[in-house]
Short mmCIF file of C-alpha atoms in Angstrom, two decimals:
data_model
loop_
_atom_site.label_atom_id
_atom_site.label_comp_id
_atom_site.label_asym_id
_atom_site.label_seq_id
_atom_site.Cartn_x
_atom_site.Cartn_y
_atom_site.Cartn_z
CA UNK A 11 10.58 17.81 -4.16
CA UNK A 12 10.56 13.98 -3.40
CA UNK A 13 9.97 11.39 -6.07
CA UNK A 14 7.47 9.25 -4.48
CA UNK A 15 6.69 5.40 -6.03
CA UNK A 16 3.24 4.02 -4.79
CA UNK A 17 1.25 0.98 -6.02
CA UNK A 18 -2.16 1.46 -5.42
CA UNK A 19 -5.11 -1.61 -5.98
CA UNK A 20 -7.82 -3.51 -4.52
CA UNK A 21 -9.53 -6.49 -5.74
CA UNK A 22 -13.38 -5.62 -4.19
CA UNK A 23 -15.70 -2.92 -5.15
CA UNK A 24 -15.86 -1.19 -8.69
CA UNK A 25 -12.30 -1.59 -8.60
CA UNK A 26 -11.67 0.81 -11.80
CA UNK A 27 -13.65 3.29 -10.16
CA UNK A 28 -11.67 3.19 -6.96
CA UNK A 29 -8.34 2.86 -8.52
CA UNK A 30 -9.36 6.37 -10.44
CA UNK A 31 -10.58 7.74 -7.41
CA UNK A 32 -7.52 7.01 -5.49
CA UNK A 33 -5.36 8.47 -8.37
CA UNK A 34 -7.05 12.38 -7.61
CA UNK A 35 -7.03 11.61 -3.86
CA UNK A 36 -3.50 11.28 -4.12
CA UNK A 37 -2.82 14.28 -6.46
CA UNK A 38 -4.82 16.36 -4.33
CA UNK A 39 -3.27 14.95 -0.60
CA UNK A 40 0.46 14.20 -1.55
CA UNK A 41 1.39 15.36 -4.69
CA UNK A 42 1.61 15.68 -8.30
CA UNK A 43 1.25 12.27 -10.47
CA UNK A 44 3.93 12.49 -12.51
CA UNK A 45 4.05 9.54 -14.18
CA UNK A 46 1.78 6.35 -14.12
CA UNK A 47 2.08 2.19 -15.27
CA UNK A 48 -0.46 1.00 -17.53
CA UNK A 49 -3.61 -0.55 -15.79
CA UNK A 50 -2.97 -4.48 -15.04
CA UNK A 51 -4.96 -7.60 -13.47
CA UNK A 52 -2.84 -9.70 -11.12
CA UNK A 53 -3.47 -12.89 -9.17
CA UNK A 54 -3.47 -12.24 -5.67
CA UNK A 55 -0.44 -12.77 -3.39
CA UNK A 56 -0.03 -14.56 -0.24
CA UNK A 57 -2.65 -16.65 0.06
CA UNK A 58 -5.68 -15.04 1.97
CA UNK A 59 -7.84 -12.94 -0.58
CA UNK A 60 -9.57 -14.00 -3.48
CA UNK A 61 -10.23 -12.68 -6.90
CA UNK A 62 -7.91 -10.58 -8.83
CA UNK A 63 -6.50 -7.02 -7.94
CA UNK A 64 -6.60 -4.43 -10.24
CA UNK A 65 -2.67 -2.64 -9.84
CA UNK A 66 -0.92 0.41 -10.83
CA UNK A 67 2.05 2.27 -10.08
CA UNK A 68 2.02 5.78 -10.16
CA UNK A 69 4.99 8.18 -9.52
CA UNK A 70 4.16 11.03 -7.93
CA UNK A 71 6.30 14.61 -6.75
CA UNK A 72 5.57 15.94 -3.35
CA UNK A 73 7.35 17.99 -0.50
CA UNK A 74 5.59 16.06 2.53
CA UNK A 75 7.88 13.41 4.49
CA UNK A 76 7.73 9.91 3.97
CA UNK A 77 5.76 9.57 7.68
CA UNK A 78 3.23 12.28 5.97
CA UNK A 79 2.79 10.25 2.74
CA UNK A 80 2.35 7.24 4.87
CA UNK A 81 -0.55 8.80 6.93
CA UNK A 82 -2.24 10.81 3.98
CA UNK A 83 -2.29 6.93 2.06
CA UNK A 84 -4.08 5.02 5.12
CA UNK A 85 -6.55 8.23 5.15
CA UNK A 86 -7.06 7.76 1.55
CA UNK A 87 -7.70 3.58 1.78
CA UNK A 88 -10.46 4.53 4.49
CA UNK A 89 -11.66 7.45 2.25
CA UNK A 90 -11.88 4.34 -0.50
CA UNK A 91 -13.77 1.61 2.10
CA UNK A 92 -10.81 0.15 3.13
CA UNK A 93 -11.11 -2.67 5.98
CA UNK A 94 -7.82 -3.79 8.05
CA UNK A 95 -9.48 -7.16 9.08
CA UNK A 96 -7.21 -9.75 7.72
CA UNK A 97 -3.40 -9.25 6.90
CA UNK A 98 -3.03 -9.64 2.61
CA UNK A 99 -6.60 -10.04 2.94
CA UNK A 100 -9.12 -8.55 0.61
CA UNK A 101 -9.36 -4.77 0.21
CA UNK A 102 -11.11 -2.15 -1.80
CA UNK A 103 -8.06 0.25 -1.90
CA UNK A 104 -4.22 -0.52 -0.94
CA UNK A 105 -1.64 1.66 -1.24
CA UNK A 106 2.02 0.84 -0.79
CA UNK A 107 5.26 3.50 -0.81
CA UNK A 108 7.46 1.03 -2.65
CA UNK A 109 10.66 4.29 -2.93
CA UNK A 110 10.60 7.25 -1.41
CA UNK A 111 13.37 8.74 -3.31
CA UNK A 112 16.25 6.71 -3.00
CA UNK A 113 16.12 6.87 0.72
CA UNK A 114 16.33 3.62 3.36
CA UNK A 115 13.76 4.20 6.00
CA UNK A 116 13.33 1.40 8.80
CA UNK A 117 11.22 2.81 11.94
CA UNK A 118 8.80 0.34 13.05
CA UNK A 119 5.81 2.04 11.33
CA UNK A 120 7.44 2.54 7.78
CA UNK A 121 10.32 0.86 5.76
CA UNK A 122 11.33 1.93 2.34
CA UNK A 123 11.99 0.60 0.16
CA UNK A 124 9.19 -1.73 0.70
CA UNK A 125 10.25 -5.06 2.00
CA UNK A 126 8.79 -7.55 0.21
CA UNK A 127 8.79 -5.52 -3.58
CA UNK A 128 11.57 -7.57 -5.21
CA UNK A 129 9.65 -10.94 -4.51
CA UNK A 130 6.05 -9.42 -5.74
CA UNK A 131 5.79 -9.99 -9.81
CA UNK A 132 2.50 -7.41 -9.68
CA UNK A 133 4.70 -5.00 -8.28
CA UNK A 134 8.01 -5.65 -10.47
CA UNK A 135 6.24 -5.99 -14.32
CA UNK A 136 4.33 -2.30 -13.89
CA UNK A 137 7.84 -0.96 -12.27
CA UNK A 138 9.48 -2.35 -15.03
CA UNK A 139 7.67 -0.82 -17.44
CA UNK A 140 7.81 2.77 -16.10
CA UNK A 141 11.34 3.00 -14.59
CA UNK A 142 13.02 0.18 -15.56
CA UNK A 143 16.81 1.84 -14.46
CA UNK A 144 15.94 2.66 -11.24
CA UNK A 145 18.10 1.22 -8.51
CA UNK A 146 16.68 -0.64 -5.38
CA UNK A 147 18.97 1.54 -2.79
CA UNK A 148 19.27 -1.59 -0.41
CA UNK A 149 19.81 -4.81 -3.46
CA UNK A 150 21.98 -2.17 -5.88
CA UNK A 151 19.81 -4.21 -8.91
CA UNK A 152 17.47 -2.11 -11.09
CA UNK A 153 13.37 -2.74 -11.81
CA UNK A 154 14.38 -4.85 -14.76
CA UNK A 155 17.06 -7.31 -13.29
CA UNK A 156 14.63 -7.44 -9.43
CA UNK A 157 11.97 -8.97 -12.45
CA UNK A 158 14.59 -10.79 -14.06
CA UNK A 159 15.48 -12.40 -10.90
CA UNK A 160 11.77 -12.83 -9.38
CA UNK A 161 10.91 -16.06 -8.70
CA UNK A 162 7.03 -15.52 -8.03
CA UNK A 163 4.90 -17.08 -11.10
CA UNK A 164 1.77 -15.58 -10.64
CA UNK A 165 -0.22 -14.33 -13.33
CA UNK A 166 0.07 -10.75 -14.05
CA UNK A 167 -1.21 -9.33 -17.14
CA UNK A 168 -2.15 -5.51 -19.16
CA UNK A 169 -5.53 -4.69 -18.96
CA UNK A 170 -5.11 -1.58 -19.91
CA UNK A 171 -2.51 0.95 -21.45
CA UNK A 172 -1.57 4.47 -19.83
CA UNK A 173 -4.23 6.95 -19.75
#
C-alpha cells in the first residue's frame, strides 16, 4: 500500500457539493481516505481564474501506480465538469498528487512531488495541519518549515473543520 497526498478543489459550481463528491469518487477509484485537512477558502493562484477555491487535502492508501492515480484523477475532474480550457484557469474539480509516497517521479506526464507545492500557501497551511513532519523527498524540509519559508501572501483561511 502507497500513501497517496492529493489536493482536490474548484472554485465554480456548488463547490461543497463537488468537493464531497470527489472525496467518494476517490475512495471508490484509488483508494481508502485515510486521513483528510479541514475544509478551507483560498484566493486563487496565478493569475487567470477568479473567485475563491474551496481546498482540501486528503491522504489516501491505495495499491494502483502513481500513472494509475494520475489517470483515475483526470477521469474523476471530467466525472465532476471539469473543463481544460485555460491553464490555472477556473475549474469545477482539480485534483493534484502533491506525494506519492516518498517517491521522485519526473516523466513528462507526471512529477512528484508536485512542482510548484512549496511556493502554493493553499497547498502548504492544509499540509501543515495534517502532516506537518513529512519530508519533501527532493527540498529535505518538512510541511511546516516549506510554510515557514513560503513566500506567497495570499489569503487562505478555515472554513471548515474535519468531518
Amino acid at each position: 500500500m502507497r500513501q497517496i497526498i492529493l489536493i482536490i478543489g474548484g472554485n465554480i459550481g456548488d463547490r461543497l457539493s463537488l468537493i464531497t463528491q470527489a472525496k467518494q469518487l476517490l475512495d471508490e477509484k484509488i483508494g481508502k481516505v485515510s486521513l483528510i485537512s479541514s475544509l478551507y477558502e483560498t484566493e486563487a493562484w496565478g493569475g487567470v481564474s477568479k473567485g475563491n477555491y474551496l481546498n482540501q487535502i486528503l491522504i489516501l492508501e491505495s495499491e494502483l501506480s502513481a500513472e494509475e492515480v494520475l489517470d483515475k484523477a483526470l477521469q474523476i475532474e471530467k466525472i465532476l465538469g471539469r473543463q481544460r480550457d485555460i491553464k490555472w484557469g477556473n475549474r469545477t474539480m482539480d485534483i493534484d498528487i502533491l506525494y506519492y509516497g516518498d517517491q521522485i517521479i519526473d516523466t513528462p506526464n507526471l512529477k512528484i512531488p508536485h512542482p510548484y507545492l512549496h511556493l502554493r500557501r493553499f497547498v502548504l497551511e492544509p499540509l501543515a495541519e495534517i502532516v506537518p513532519d513529512f519530508i519533501h523527498p527532493i527540498l529535505k524540509l518538512t510541511s511546516t518549515a516549506l510554510l515557514k519559508n513560503c513566500e506567497d501572501d495570499s489569503i487562505v483561511k478555515i472554513i471548515g473543520e474535519k468531518p
